[in-house]
PDB file of C-alpha atoms and ligand atoms in Angstrom:
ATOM      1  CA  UNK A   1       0.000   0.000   0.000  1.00 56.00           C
ATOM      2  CA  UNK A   2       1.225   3.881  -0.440  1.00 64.00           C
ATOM      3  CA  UNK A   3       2.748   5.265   2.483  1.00 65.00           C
ATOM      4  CA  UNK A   4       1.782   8.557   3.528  1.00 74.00           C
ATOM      5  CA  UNK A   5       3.505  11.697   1.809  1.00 93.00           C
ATOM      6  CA  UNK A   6       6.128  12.869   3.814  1.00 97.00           C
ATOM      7  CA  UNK A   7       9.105  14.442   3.067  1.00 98.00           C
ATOM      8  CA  UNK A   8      12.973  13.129   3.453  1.00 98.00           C
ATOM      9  CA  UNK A   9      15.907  15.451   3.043  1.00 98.00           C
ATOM     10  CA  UNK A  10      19.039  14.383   1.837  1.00 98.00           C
ATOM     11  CA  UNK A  11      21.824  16.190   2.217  1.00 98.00           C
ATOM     12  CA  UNK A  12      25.684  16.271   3.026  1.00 98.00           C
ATOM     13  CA  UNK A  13      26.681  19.576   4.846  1.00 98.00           C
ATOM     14  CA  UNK A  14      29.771  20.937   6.532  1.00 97.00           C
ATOM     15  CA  UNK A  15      30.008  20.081  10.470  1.00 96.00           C
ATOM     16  CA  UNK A  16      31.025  23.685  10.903  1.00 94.00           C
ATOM     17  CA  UNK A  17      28.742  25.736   9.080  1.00 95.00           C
ATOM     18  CA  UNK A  18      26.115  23.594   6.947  1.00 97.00           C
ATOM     19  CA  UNK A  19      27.663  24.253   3.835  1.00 97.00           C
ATOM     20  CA  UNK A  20      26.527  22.483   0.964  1.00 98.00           C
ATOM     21  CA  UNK A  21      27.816  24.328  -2.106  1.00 98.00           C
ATOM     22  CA  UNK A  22      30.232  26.657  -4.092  1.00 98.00           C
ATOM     23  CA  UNK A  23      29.955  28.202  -7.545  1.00 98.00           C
ATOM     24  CA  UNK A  24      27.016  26.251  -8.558  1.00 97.00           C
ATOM     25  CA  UNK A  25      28.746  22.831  -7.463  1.00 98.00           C
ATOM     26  CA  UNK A  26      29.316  20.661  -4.517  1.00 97.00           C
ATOM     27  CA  UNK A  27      32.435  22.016  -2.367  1.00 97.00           C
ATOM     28  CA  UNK A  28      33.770  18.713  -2.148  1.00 97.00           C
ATOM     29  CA  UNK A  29      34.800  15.935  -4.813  1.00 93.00           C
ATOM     30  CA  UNK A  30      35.362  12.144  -5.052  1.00 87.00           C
ATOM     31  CA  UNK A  31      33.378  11.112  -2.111  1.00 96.00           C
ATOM     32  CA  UNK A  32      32.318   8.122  -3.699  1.00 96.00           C
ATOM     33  CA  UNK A  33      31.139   6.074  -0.902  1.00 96.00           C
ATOM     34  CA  UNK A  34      28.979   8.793  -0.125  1.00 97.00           C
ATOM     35  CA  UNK A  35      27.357   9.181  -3.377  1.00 97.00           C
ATOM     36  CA  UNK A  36      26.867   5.338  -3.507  1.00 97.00           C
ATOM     37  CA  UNK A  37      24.799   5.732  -0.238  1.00 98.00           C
ATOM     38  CA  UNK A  38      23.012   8.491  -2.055  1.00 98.00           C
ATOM     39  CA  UNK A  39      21.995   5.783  -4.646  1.00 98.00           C
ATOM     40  CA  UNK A  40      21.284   3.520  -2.935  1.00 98.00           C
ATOM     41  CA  UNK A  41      19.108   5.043  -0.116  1.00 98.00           C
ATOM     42  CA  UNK A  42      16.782   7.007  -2.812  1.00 98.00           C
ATOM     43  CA  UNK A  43      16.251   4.066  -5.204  1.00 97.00           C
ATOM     44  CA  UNK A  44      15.629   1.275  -2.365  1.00 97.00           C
ATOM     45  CA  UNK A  45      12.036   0.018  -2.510  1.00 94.00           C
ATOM     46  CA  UNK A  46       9.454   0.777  -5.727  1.00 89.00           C
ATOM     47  CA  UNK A  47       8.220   4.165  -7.403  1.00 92.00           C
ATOM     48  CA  UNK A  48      10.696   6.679  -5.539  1.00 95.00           C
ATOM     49  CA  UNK A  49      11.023  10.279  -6.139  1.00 96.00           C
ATOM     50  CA  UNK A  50      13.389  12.803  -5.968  1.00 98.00           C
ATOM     51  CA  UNK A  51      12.693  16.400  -6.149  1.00 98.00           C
ATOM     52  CA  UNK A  52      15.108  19.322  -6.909  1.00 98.00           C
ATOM     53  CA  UNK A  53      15.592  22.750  -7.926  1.00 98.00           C
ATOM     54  CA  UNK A  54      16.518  23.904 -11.009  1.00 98.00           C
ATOM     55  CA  UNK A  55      20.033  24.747 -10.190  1.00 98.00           C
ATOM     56  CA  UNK A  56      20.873  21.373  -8.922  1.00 98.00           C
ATOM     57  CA  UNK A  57      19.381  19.791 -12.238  1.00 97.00           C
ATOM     58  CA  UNK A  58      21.737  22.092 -14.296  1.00 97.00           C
ATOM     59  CA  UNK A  59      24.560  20.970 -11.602  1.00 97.00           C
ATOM     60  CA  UNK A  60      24.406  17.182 -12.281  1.00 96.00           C
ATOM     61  CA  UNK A  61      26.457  16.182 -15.688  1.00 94.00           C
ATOM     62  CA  UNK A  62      23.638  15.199 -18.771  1.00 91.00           C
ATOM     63  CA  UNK A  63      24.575  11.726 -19.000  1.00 92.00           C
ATOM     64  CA  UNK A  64      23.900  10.876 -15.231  1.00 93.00           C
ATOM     65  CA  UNK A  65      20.110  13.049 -15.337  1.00 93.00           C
ATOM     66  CA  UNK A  66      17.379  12.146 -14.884  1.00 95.00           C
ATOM     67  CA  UNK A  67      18.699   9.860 -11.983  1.00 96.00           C
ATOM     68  CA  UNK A  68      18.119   6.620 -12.744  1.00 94.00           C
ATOM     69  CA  UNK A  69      15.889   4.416 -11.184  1.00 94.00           C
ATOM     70  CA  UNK A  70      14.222   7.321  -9.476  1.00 95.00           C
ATOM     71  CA  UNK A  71      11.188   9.739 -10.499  1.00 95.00           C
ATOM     72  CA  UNK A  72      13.249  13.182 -11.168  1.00 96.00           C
ATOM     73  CA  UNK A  73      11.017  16.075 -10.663  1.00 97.00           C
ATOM     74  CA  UNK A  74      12.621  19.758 -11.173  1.00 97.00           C
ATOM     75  CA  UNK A  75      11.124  23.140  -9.987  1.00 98.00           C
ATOM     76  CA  UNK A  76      11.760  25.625 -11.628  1.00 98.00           C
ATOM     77  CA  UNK A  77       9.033  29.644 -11.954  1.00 98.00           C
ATOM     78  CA  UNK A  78       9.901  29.189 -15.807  1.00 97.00           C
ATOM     79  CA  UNK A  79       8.104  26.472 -16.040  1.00 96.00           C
ATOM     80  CA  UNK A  80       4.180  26.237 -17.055  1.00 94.00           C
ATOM     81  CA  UNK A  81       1.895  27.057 -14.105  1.00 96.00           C
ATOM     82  CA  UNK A  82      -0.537  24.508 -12.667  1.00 95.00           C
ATOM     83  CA  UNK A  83      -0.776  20.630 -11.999  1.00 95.00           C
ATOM     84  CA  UNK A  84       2.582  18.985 -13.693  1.00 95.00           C
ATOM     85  CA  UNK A  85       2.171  16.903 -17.150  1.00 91.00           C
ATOM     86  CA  UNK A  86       3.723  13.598 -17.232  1.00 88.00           C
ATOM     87  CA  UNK A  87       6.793  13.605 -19.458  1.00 80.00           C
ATOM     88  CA  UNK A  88       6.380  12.396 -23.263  1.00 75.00           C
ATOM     89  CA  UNK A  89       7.205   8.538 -22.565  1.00 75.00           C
ATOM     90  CA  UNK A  90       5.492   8.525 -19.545  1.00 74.00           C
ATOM     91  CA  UNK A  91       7.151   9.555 -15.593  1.00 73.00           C
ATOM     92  CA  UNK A  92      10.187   7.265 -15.716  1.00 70.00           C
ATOM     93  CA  UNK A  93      11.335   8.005 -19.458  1.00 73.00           C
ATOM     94  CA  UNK A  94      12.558  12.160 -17.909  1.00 83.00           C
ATOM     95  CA  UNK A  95      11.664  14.208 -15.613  1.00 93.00           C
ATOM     96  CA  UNK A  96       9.181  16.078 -13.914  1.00 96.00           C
ATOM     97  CA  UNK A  97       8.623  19.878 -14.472  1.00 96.00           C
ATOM     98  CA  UNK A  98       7.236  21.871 -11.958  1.00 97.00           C
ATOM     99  CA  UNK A  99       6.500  25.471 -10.985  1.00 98.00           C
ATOM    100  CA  UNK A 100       6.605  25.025  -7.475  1.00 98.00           C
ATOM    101  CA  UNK A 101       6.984  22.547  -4.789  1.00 98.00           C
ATOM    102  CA  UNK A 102       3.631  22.595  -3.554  1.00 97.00           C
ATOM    103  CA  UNK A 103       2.443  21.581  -7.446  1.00 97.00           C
ATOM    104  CA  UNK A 104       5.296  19.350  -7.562  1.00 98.00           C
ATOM    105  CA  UNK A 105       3.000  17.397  -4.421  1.00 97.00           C
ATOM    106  CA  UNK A 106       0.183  18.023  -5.863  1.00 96.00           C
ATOM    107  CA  UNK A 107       1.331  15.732  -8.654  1.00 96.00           C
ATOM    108  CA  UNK A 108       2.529  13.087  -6.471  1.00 96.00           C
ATOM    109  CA  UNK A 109      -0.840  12.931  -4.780  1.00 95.00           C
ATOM    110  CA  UNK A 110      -2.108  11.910  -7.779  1.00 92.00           C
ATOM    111  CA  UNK A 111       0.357   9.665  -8.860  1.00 90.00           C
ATOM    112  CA  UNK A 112      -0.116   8.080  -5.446  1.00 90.00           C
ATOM    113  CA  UNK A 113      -3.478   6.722  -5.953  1.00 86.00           C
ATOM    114  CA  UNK A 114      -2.089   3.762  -8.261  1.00 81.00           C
ATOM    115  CA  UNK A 115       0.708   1.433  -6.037  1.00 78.00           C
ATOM    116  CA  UNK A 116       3.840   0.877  -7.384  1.00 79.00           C
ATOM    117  CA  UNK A 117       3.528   3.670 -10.026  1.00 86.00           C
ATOM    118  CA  UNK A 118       6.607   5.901 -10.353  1.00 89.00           C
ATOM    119  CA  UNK A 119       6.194   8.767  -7.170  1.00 92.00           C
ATOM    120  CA  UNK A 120       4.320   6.458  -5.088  1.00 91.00           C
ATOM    121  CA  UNK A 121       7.178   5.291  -2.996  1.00 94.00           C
ATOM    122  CA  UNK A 122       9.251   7.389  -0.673  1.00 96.00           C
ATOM    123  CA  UNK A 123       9.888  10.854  -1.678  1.00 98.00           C
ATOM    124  CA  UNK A 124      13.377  12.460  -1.594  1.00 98.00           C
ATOM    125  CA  UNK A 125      14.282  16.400  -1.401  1.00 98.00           C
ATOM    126  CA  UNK A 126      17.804  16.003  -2.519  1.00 98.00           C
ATOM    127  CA  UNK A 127      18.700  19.948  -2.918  1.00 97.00           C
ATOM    128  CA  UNK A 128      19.121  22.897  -3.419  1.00 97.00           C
ATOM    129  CA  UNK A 129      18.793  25.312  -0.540  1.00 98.00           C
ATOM    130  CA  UNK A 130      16.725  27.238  -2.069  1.00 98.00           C
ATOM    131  CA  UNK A 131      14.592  23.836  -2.177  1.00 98.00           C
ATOM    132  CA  UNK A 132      15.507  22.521   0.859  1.00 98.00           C
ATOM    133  CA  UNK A 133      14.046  25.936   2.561  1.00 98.00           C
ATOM    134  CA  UNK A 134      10.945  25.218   0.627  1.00 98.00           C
ATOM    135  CA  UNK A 135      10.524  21.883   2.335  1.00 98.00           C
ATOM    136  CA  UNK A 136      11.521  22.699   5.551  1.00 97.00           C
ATOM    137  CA  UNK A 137       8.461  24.960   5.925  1.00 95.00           C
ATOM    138  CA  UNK A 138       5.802  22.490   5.145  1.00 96.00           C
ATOM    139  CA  UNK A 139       4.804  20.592   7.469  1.00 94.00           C
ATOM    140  CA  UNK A 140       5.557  17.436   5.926  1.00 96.00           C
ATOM    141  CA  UNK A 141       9.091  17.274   6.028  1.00 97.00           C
ATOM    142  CA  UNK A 142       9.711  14.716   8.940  1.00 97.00           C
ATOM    143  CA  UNK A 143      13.316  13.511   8.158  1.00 98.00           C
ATOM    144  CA  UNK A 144      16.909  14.764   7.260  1.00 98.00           C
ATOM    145  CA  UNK A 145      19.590  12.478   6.204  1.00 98.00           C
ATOM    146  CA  UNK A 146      22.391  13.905   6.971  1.00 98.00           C
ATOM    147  CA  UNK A 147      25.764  13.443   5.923  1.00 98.00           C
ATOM    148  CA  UNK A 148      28.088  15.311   8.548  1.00 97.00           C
ATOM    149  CA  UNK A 149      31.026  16.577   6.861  1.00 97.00           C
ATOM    150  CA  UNK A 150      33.904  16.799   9.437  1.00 96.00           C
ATOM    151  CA  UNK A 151      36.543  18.413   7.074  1.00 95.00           C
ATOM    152  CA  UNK A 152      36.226  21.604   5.973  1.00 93.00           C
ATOM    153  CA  UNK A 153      35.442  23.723   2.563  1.00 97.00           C
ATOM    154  CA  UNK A 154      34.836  26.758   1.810  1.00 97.00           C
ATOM    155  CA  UNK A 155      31.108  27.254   0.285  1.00 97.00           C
ATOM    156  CA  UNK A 156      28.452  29.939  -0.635  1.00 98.00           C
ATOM    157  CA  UNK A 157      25.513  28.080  -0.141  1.00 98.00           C
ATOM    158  CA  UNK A 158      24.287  26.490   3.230  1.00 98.00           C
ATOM    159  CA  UNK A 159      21.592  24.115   4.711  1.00 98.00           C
ATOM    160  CA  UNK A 160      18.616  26.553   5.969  1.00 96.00           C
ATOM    161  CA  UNK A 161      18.611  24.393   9.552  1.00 96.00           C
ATOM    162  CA  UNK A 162      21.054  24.221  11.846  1.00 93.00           C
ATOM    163  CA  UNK A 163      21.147  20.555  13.372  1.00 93.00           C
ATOM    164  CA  UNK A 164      23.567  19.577  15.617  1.00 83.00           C
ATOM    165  CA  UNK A 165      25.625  22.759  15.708  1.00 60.00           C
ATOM    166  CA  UNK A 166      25.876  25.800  17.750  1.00 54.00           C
ATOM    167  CA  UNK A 167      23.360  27.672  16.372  1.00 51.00           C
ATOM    168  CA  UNK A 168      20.993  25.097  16.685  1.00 53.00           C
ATOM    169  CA  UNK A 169      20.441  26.424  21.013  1.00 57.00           C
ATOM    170  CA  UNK A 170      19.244  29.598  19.542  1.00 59.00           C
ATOM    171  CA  UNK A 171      16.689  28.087  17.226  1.00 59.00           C
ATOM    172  CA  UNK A 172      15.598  25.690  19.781  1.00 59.00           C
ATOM    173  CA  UNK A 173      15.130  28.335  22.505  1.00 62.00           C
ATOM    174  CA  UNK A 174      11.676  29.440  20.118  1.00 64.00           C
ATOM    175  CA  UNK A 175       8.872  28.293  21.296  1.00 62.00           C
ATOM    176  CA  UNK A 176       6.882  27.230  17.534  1.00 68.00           C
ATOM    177  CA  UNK A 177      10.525  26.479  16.057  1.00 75.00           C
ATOM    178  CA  UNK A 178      10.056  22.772  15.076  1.00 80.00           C
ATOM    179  CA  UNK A 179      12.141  20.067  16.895  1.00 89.00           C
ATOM    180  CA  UNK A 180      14.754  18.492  15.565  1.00 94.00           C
ATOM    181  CA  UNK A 181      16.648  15.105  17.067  1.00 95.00           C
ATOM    182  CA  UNK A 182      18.760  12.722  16.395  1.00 96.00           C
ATOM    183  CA  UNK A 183      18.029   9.392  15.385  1.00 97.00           C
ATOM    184  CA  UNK A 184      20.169   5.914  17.046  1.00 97.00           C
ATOM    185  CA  UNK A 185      22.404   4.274  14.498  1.00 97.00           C
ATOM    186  CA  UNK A 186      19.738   1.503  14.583  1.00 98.00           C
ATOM    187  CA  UNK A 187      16.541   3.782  14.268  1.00 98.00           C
ATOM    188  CA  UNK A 188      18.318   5.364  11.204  1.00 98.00           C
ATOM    189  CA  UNK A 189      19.282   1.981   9.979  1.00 98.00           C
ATOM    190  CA  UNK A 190      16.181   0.364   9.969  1.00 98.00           C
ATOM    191  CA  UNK A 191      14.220   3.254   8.178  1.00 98.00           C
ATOM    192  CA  UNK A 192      16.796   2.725   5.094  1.00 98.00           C
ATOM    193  CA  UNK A 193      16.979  -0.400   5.081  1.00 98.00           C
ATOM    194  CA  UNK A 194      20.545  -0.987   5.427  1.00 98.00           C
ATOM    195  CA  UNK A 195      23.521  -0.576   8.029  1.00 98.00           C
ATOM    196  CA  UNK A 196      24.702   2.559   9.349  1.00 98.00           C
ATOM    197  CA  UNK A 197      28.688   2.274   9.463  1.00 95.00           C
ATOM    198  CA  UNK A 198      29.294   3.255  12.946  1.00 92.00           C
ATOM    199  CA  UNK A 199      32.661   4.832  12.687  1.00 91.00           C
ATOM    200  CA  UNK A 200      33.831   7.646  10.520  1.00 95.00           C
ATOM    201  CA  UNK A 201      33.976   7.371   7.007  1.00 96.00           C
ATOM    202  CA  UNK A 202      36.839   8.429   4.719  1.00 96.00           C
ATOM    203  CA  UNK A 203      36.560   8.980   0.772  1.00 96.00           C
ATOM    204  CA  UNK A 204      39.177  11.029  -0.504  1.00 91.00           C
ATOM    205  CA  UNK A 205      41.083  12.121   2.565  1.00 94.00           C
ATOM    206  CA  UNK A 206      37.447  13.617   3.693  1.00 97.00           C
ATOM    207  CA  UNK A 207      35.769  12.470   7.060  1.00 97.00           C
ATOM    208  CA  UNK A 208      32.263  12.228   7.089  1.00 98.00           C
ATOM    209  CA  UNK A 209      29.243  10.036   9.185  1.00 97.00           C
ATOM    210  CA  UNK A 210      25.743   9.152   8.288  1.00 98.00           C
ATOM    211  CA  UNK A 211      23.126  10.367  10.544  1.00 98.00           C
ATOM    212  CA  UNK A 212      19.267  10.803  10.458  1.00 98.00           C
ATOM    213  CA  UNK A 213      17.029  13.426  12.255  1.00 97.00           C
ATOM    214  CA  UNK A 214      13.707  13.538  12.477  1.00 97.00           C
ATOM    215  CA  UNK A 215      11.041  15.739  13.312  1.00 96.00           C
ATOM    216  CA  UNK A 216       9.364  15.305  16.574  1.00 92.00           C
ATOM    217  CA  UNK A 217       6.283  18.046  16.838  1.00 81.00           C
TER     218      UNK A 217
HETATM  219  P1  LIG B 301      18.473  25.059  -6.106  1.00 84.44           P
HETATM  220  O1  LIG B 301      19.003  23.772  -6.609  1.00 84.44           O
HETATM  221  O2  LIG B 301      17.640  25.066  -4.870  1.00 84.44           O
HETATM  222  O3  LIG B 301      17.656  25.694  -7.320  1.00 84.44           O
HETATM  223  C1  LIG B 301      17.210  27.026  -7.235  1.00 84.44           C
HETATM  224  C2  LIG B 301      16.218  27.267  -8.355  1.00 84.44           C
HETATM  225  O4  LIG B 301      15.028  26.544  -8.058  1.00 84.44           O
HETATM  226  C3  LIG B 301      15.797  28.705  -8.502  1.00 84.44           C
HETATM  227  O5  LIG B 301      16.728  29.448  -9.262  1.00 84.44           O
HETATM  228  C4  LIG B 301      14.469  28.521  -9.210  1.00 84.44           C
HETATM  229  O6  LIG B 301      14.663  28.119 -10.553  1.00 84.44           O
HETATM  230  C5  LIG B 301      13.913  27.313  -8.491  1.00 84.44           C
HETATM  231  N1  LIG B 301      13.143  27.691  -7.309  1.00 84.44           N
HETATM  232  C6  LIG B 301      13.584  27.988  -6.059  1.00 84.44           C
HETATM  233  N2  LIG B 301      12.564  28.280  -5.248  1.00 84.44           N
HETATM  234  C7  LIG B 301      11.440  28.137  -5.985  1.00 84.44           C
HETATM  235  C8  LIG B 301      10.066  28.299  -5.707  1.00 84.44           C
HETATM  236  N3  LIG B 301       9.627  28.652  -4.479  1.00 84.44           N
HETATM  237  N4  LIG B 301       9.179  28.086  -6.693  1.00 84.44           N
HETATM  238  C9  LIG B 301       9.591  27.725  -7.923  1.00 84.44           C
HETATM  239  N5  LIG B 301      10.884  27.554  -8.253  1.00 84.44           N
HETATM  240  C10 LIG B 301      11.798  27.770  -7.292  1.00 84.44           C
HETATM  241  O7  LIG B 301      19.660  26.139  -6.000  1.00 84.44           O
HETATM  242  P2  LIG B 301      20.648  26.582  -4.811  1.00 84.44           P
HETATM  243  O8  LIG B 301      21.520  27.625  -5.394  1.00 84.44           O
HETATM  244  O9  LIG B 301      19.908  26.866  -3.569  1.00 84.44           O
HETATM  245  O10 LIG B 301      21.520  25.263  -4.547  1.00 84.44           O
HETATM  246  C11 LIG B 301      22.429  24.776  -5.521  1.00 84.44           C
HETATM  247  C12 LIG B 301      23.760  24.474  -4.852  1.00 84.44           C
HETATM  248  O11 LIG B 301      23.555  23.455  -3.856  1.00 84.44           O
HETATM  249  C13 LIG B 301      24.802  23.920  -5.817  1.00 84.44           C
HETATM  250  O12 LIG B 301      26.077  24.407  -5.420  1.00 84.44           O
HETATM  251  C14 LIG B 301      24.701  22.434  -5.598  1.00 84.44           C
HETATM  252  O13 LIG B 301      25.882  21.748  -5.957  1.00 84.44           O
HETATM  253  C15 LIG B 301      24.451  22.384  -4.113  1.00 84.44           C
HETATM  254  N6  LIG B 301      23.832  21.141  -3.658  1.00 84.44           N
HETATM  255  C16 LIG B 301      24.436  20.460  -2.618  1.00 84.44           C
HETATM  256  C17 LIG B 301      23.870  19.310  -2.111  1.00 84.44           C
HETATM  257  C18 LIG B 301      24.519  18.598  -0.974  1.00 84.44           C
HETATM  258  O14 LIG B 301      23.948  17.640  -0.438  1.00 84.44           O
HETATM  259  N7  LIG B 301      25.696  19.008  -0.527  1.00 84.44           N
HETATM  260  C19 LIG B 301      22.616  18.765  -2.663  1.00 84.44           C
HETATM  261  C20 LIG B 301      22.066  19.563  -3.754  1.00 84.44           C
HETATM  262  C21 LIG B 301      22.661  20.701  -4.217  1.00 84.44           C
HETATM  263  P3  LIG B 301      14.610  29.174 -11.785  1.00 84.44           P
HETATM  264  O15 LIG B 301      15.746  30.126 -11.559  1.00 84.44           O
HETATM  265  O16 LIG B 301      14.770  28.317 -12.987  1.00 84.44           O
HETATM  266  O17 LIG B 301      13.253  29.828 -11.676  1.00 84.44           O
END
């Protein structure tokens, strides 16, 4: 049966400051494991989607888009107003164009109705920031995965929440500011499907770890 719509972030960020990007790219290269996680996570079970902004679309090389395996849906205000078409070929032949996140939903609730379909399995916001803010103030986003990167880069774009880091107190300390926790290694495993290394990975001479959050109001 269709699970309920709810959001899950994915994202690797900077342990220092949440950063996520520079000049239109990722700050970071070759971290191959963690791209295979990436994969892995967002395809595992039937009829996935992942939703993006336009600038991340542009960001990923043409021969690896739309990623496979996965419904891609891009937002974009260029595009046409109003419910999303289906793609010429049908949902799993490109991708996805909407206006706006909100119709971007919109066309997964529909999509939804039929089991198995392509967008009725777990959806995915995979990025920007500019998306990822977008998200993170409906109320259905209920989960970030987050990849904590432990080296640093410089980068001009950031993640719009704070978890985990300093900041985060100050958010907190509001009284209608969601909550935010951390998820055990096992909680986190079981919800992917897969196990969570528990020590800290290396790709490239970069340190990262796997973690999820969820939201708790
Ligand atoms: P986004 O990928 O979020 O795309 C922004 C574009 O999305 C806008 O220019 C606009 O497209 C469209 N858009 C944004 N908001 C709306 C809205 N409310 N309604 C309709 N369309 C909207 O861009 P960012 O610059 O925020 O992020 C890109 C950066 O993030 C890159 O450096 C990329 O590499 C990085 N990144 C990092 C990830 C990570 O995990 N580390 C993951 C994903 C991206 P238009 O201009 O066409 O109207």
């Amino acid at each position: 049966s269709t699970p309920p719509l709810e959001l899950t972030l994915v994202v690797a960020a900077t342990a220092r400051d949440m950063g996520i990007g520079a000049n239109g790219g990722l700050p970071w290269t070759g971290l191959r494991k963690e791209m295979a996680y990436f994969a892995r996570v967002t395809k595992r079970g039937d009829g996935n989607a992942v939703i993006m902004g336009r600038k991340t679309w542009d960001s990923i090389p043409p021969k690896f888009r739309p990623l496979r395996g996965r419904l891609n849906i891009v937002i974009s205000r260029s595009f046409v107003p109003g419910l999303p078409k289906d793609p010429a070929g049908g949902p799993d032949a490109s991708h996805v164009e909407a206006s706006s996140l909100e119709t971007a939903l919109e066309y997964l609730r529909q999509r939804r109705k039929a089991a198995g379909t392509p967008g009725s399995g777990r959806v995915f916001v995979i990025g920007g920031a500019q998306i990822y803010a977008a998200a993170l103030g409906l109320a259905d986003a209920r989960r970030v995965l987050l990849t904590r990167i432990m080296s640093d880069f410089s980068c001009d774009t950031f993640f719009p929440l704070a978890l985990g880091s300093p900041t985060n107190a100050a958010a907190e300390a509001m009284a209608d500011a969601p909550k935010w926790v951390q998820r055990s290694r096992a909680e986190h495993a079981a919800w992917i499907g897969e196990e969570v290394p528990e020590d800290v990975q290396t790709d490239n001479g970069t340190e990262y770890e796997f973690q999820m959050w969820e939201r708790v109001d």
